[in-house]
PDB file of C-alpha atoms in Angstrom:
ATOM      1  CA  UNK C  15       9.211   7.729   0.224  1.00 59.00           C
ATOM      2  CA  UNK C  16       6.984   6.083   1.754  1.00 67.00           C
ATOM      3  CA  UNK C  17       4.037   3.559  -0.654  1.00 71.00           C
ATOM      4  CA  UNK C  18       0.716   4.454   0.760  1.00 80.00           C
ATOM      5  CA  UNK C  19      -2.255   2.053   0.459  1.00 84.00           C
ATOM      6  CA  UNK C  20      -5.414   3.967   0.551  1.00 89.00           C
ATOM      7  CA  UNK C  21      -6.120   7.812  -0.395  1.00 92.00           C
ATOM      8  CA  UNK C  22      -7.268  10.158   2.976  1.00 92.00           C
ATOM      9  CA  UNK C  23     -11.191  10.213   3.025  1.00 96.00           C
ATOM     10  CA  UNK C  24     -12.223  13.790   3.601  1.00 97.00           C
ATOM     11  CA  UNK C  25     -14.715  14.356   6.266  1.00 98.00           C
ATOM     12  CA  UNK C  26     -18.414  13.658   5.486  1.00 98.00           C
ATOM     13  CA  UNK C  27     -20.056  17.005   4.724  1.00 98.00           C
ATOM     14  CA  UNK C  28     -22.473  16.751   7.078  1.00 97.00           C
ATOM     15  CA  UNK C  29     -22.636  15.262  10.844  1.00 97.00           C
ATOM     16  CA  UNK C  30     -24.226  12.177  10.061  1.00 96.00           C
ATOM     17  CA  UNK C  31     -23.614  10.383   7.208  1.00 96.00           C
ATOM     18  CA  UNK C  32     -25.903  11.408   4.664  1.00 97.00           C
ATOM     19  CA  UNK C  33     -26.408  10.689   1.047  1.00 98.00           C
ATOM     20  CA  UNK C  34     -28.167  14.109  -0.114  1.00 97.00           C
ATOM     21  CA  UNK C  35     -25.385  15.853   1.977  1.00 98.00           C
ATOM     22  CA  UNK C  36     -22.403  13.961   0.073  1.00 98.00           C
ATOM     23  CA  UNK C  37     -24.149  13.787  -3.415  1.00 98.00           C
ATOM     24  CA  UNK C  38     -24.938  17.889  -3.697  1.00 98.00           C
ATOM     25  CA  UNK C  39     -21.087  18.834  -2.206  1.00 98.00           C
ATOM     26  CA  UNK C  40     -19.786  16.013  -5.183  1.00 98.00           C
ATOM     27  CA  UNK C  41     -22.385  17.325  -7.959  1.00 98.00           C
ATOM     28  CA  UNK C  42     -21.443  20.939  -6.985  1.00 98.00           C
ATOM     29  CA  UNK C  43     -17.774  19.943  -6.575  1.00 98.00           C
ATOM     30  CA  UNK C  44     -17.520  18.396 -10.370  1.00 98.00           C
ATOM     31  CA  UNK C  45     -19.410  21.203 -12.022  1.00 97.00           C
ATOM     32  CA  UNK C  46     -17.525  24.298 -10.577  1.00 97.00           C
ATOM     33  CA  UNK C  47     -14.749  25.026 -12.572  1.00 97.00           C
ATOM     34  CA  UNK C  48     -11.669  26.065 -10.331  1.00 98.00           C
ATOM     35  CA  UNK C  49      -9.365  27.747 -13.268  1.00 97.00           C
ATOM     36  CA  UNK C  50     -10.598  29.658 -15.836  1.00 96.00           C
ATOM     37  CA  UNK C  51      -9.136  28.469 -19.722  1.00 95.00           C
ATOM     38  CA  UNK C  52      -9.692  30.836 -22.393  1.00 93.00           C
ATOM     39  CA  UNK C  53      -9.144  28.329 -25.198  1.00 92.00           C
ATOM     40  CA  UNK C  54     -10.083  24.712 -24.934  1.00 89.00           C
ATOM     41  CA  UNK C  55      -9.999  23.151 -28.229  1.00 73.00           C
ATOM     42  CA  UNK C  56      -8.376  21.852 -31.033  1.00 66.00           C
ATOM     43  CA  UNK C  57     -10.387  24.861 -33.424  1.00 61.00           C
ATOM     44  CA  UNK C  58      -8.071  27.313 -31.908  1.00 54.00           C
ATOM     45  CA  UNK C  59      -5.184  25.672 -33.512  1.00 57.00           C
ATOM     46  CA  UNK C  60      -4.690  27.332 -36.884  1.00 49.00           C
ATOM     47  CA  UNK C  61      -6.071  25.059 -39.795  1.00 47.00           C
ATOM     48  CA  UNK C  62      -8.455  23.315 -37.965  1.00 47.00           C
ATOM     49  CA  UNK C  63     -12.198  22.860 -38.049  1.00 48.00           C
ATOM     50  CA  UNK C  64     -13.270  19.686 -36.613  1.00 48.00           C
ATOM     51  CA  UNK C  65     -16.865  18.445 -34.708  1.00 48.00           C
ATOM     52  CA  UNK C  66     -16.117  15.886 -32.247  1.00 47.00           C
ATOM     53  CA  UNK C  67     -18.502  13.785 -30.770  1.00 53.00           C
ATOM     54  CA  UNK C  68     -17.850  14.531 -27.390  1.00 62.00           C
ATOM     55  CA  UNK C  69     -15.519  17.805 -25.766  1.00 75.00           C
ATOM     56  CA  UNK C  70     -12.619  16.273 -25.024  1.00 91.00           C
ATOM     57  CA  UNK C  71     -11.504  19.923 -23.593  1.00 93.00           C
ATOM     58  CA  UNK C  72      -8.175  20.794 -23.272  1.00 95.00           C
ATOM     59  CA  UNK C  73      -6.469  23.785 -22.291  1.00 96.00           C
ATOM     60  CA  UNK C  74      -4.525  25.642 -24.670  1.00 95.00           C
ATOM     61  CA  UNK C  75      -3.759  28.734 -22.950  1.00 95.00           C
ATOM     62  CA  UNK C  76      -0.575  30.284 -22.917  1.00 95.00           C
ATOM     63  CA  UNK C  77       0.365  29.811 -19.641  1.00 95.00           C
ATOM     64  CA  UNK C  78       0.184  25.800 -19.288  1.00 96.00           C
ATOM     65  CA  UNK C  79       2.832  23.949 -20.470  1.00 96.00           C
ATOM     66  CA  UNK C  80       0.712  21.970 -23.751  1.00 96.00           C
ATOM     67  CA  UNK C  81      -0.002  24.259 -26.518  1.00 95.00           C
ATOM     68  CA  UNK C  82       3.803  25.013 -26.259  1.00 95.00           C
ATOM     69  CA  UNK C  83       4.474  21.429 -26.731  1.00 96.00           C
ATOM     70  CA  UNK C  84       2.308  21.260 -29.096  1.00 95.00           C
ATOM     71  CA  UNK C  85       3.360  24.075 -31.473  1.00 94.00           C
ATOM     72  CA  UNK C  86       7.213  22.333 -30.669  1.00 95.00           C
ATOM     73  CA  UNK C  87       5.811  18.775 -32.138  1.00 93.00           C
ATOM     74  CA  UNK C  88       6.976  17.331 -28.409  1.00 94.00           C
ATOM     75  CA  UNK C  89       3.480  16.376 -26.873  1.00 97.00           C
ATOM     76  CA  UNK C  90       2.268  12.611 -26.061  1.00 98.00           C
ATOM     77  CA  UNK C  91      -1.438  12.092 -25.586  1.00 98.00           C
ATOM     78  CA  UNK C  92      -2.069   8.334 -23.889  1.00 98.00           C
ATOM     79  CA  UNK C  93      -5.778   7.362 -24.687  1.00 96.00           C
ATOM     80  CA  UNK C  94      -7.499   4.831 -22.592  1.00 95.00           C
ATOM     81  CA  UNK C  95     -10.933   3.082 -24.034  1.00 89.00           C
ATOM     82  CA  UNK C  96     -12.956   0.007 -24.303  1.00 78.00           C
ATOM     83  CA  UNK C  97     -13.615  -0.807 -28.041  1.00 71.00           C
ATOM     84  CA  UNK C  98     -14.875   3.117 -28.733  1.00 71.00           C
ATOM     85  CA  UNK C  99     -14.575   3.665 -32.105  1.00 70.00           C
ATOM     86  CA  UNK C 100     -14.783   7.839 -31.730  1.00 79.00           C
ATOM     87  CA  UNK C 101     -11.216   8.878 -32.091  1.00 86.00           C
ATOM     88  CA  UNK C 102     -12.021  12.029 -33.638  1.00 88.00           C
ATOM     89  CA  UNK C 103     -10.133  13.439 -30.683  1.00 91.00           C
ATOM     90  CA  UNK C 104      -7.027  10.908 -31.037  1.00 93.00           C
ATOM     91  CA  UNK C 105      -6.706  11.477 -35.037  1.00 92.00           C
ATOM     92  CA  UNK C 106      -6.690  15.641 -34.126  1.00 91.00           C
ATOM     93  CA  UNK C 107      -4.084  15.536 -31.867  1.00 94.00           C
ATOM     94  CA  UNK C 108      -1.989  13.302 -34.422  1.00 95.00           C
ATOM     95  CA  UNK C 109      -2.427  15.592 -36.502  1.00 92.00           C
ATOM     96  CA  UNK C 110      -1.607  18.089 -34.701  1.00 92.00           C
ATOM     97  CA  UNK C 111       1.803  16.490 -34.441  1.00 92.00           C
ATOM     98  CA  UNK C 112       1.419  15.175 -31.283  1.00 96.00           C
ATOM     99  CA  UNK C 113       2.690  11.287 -30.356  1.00 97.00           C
ATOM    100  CA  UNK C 114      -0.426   9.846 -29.543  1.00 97.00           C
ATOM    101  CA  UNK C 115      -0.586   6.125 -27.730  1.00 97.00           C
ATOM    102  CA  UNK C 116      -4.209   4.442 -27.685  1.00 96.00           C
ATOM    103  CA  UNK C 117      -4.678   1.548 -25.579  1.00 94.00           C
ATOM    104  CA  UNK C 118      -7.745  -0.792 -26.136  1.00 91.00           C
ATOM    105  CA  UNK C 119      -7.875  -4.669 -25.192  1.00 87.00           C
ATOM    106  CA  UNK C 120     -10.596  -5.026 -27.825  1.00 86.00           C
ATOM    107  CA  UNK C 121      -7.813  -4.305 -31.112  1.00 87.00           C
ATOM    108  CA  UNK C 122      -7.173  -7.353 -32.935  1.00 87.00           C
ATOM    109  CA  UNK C 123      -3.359  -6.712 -33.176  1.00 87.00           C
ATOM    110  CA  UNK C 124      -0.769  -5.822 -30.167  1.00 88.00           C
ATOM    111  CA  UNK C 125       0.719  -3.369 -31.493  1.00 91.00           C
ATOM    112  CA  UNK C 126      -0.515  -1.112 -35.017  1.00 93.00           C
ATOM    113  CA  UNK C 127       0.759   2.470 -36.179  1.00 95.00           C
ATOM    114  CA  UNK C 128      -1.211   4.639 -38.019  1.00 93.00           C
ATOM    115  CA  UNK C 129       0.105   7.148 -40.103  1.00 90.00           C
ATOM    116  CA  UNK C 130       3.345   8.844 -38.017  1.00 93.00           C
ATOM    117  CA  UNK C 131       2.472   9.817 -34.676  1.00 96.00           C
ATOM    118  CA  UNK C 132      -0.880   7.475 -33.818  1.00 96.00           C
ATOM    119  CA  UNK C 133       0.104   3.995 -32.175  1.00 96.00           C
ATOM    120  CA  UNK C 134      -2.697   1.344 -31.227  1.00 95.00           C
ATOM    121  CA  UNK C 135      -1.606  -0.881 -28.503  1.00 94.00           C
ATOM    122  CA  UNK C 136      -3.654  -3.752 -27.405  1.00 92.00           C
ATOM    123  CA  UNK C 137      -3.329  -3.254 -23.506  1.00 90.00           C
ATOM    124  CA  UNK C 138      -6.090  -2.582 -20.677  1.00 88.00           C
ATOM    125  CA  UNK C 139      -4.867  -0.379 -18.461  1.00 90.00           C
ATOM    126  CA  UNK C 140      -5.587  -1.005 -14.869  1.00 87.00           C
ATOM    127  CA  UNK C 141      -5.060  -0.386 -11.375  1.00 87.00           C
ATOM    128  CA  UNK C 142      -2.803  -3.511 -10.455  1.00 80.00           C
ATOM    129  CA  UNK C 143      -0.917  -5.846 -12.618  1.00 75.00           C
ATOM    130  CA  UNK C 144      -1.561  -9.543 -13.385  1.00 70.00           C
ATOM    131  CA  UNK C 145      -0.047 -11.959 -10.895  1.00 64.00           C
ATOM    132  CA  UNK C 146       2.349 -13.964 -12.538  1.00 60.00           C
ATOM    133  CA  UNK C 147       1.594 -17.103 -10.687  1.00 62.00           C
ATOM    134  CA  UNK C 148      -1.933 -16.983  -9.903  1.00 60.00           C
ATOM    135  CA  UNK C 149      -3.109 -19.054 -13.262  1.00 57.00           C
ATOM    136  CA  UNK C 150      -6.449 -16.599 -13.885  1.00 57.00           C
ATOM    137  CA  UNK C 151      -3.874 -13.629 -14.488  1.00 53.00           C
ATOM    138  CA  UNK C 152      -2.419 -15.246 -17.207  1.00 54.00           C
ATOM    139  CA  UNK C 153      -5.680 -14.683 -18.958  1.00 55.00           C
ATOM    140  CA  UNK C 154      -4.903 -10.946 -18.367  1.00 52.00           C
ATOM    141  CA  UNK C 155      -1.274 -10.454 -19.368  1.00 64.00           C
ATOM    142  CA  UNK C 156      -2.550  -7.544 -21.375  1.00 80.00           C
ATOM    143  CA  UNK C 157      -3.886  -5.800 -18.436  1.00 85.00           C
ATOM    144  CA  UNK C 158      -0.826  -3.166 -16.915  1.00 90.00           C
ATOM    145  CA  UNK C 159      -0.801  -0.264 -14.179  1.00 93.00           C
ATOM    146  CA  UNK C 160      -0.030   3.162 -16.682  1.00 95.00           C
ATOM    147  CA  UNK C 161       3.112   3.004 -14.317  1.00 94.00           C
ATOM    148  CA  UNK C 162       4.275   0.531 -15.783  1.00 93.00           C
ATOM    149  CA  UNK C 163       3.415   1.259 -18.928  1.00 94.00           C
ATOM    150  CA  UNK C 164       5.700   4.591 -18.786  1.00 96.00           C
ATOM    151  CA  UNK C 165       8.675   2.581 -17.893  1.00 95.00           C
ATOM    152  CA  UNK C 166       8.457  -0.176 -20.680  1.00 93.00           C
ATOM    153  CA  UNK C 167       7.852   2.596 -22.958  1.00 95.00           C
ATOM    154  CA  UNK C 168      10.341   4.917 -21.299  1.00 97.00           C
ATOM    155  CA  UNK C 169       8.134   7.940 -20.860  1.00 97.00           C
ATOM    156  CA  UNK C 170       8.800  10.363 -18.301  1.00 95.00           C
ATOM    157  CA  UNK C 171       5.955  12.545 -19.086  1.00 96.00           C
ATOM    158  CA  UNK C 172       2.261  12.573 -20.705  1.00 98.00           C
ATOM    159  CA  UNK C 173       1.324  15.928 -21.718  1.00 98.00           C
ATOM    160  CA  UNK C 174      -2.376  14.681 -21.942  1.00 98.00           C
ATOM    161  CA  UNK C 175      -4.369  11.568 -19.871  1.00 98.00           C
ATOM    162  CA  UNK C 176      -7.697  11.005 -21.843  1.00 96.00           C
ATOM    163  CA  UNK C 177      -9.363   7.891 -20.132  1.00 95.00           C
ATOM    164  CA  UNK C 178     -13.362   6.176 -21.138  1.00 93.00           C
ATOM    165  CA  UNK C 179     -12.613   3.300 -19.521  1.00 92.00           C
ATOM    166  CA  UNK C 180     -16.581   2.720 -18.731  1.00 89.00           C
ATOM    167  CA  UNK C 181     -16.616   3.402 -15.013  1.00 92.00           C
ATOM    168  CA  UNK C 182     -12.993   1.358 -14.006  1.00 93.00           C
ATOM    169  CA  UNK C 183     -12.004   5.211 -13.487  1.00 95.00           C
ATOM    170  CA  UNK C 184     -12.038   5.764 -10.369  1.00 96.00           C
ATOM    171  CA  UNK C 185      -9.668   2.824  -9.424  1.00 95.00           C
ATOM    172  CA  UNK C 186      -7.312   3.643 -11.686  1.00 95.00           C
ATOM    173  CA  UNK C 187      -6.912   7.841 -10.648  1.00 96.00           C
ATOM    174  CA  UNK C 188      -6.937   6.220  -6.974  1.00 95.00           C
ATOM    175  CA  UNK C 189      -3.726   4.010  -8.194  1.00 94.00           C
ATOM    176  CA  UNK C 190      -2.015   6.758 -10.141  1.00 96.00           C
ATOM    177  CA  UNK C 191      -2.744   8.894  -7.230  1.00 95.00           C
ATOM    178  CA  UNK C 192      -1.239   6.415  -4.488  1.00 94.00           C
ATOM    179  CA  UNK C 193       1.734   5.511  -6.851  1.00 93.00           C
ATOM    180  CA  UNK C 194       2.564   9.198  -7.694  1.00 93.00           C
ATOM    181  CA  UNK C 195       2.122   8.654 -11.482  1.00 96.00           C
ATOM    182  CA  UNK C 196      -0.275  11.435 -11.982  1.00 96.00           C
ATOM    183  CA  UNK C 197       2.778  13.991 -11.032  1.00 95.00           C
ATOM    184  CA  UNK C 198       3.557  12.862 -14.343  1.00 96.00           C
ATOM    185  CA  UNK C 199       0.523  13.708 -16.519  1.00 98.00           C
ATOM    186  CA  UNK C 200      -0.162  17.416 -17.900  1.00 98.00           C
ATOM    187  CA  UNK C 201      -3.799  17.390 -18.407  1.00 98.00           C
ATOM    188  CA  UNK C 202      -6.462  14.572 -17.112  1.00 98.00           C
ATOM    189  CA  UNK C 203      -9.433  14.431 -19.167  1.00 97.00           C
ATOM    190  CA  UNK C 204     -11.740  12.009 -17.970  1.00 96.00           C
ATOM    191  CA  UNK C 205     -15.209  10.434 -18.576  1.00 95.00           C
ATOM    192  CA  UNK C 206     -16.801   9.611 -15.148  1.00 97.00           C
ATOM    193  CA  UNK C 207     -19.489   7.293 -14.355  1.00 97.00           C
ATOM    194  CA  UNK C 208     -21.981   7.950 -11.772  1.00 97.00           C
ATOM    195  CA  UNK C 209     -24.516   5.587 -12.221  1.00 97.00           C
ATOM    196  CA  UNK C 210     -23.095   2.940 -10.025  1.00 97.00           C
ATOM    197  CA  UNK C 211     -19.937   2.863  -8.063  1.00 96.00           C
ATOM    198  CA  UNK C 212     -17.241   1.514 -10.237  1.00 95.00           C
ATOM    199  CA  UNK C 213     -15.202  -1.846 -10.194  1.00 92.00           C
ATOM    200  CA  UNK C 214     -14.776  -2.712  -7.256  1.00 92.00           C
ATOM    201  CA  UNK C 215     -15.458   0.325  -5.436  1.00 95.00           C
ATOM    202  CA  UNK C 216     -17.692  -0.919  -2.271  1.00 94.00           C
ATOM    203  CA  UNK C 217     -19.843   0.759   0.160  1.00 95.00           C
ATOM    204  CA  UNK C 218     -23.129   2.071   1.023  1.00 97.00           C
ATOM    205  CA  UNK C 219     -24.254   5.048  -1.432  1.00 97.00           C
ATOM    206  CA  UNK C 220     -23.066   7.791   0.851  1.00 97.00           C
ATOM    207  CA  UNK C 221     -19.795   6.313   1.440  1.00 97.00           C
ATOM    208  CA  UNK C 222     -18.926   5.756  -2.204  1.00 98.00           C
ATOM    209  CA  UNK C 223     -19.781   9.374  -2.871  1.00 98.00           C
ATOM    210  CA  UNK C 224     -17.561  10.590  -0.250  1.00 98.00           C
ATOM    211  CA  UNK C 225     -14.686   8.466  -1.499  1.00 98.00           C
ATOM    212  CA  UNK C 226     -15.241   9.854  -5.353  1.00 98.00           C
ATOM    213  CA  UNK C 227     -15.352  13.149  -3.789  1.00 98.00           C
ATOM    214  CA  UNK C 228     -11.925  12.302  -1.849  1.00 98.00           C
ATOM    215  CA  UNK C 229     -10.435  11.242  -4.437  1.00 97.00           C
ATOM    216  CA  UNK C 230     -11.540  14.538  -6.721  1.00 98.00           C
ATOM    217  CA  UNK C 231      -9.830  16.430  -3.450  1.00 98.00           C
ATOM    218  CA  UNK C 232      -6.716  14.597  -3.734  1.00 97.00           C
ATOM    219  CA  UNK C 233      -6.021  15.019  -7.261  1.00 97.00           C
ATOM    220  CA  UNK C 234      -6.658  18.927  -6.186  1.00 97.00           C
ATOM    221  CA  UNK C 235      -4.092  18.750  -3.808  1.00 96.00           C
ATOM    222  CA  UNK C 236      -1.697  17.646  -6.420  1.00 96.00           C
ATOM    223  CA  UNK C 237      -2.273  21.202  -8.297  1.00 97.00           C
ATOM    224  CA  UNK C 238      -4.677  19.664 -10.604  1.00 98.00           C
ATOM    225  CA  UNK C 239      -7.255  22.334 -11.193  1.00 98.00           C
ATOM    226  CA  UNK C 240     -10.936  21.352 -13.015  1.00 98.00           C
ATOM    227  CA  UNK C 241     -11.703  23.647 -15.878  1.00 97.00           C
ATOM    228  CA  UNK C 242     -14.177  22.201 -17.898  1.00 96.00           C
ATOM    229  CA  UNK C 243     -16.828  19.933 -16.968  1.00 96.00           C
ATOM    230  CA  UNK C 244     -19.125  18.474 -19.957  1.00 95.00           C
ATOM    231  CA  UNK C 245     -22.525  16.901 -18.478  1.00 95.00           C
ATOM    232  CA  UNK C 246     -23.647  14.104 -20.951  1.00 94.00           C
ATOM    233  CA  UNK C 247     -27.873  15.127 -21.460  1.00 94.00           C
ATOM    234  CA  UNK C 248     -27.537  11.768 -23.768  1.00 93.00           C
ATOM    235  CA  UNK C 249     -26.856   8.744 -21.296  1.00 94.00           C
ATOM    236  CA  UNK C 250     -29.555   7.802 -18.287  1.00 96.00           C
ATOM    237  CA  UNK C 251     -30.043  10.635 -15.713  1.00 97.00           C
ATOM    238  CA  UNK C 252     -28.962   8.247 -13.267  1.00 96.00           C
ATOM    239  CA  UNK C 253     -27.169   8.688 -10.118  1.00 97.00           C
ATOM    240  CA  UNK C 254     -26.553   5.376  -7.815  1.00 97.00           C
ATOM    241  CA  UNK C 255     -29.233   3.800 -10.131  1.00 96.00           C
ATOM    242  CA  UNK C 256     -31.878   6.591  -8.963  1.00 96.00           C
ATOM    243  CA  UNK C 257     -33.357   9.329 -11.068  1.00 96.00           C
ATOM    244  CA  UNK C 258     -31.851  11.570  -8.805  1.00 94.00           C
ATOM    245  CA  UNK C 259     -30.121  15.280  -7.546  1.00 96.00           C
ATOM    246  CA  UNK C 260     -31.025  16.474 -11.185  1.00 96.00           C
ATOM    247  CA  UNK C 261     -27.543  14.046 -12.454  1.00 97.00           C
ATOM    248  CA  UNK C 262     -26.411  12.803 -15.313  1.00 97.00           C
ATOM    249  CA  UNK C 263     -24.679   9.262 -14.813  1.00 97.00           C
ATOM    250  CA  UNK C 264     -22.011  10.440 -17.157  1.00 96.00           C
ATOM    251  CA  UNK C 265     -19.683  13.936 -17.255  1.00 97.00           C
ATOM    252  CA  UNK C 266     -16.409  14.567 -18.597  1.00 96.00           C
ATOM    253  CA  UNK C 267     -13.846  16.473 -16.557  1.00 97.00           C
ATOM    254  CA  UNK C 268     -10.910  18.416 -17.542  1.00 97.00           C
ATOM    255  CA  UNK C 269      -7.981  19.085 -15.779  1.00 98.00           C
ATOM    256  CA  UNK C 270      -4.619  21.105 -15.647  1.00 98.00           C
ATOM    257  CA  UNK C 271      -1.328  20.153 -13.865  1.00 98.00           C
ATOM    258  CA  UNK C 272      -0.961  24.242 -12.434  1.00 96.00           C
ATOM    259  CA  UNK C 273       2.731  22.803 -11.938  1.00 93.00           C
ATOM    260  CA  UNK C 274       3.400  22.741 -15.759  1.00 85.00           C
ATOM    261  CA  UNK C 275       3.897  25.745 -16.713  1.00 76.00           C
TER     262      UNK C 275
END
């Protein structure tokens, strides 16, 4: 197999580059659902009535693999955040009997469980992993590619991939991408940031559009279907730092793994 380095850009969408050209195929892109899910939360569960914060959607249908694991008590959720405190979502699917792994590098402990299925783990996951001998890694020894992650922990599988990781999003589904690690994930529901680029995504405006709408196509050619898409009417209506294309700088996408069944 061979390791590739950088995900195939799609073509620009128009024959110059153009920003209004590559920011109205990405809006439209992200807020066209391609798969239909009859039941997306946590209320359809018998027993439960909860309000979260924020629709962390996931698809509970029948036909895709996770409400079976579920109801069988074998599902793993891996959270990724930056010192959120709303785990409304986390403590639900806990309780729901699901294993459920949140990583934060703002805990003050490495490693805390929480009743019997919620672990806190103080790790930043990333898109590369410290350099051993470069002396400013060191300083980051708590930073690790979810590849890596999987193997210390000795996970084959996550059944659901729930990442606010304040806009380092788009490197890391470009490195899970690349390294093949999404093939591994169920469901992908993601906040995205739109406001600026992203760590260390570079580029004029229109290319860094095209690349997050390459990357969006790529996850898409990995059966990865979008079926919800939650546009965030709280945060700045910012896209690129302009008041622009009628945008919030923040939605939350849901996918499905269509190979799951």
């Amino acid at each position: 197999q061979t390791v590739r380095w950088h995900i195939e850009l799609q073509p620009w969408a128009s024959p110059t580059p153009s920003l209004n050209y590559e920011a109205s195929r990405f809006l439209k892109y992200i807020s066209t659902s391609q798969i239909s899910c009859e039941h997306m939360n946590l209320n359809s569960l018998k027993g439960y009535s909860e309000t979260t914060k924020k629709p962390w959607s996931i698809c509970l249908d029948e036909r895709f693999s996770l409400i079976h694991r579920i109801r069988s008590k074998q599902c793993r959720l891996y959270s990724l955040g930056l010192g959120n405190d709303d785990n409304q979502f986390e403590l639900s699917m806990a309780n729901s009997g699901c294993e459920v792994h949140r990583f934060d590098p703002s805990l003050k402990s490495a490693h805390t469980q929480e009743g019997r299925h919620l672990w806190y783990h103080r790790l930043s996951i990333d898109w590369r992993d410290p350099n051993p001998a470069i002396a400013a890694h060191k300083l980051h020894s708590n930073t690790k590619k979810l590849g890596t992650v999987l193997n210390e922990f000795g996970h084959q599988k996550i059944d659901v991939l729930k990442a606010d990781v304040e806009s380092a999003e788009w490197k890391i589904l470009e490195n899970l991408i690349l390294e093949d690690v999404v093939e591994q994930i169920g469901q992908l529901v993601f906040e995205v940031h739109i406001h600026w680029p992203g760590f260390e995504v570079s580029g004029n405006d229109s290319t860094v559009v095209r690349y997050w709408y390459s990357l969006l196509r790529e996850l898409e050619l990995k059966d990865f279907r979008l079926f919800h898409t939650y546009k965030d009417l709280s945060k700045p209506q910012m896209f690129l730092k302009k008041e622009a294309f009628n945008a919030s700088s923040c939605y939350t996408l849901s996918w499905v793994n269509t190979r799951w069944k």
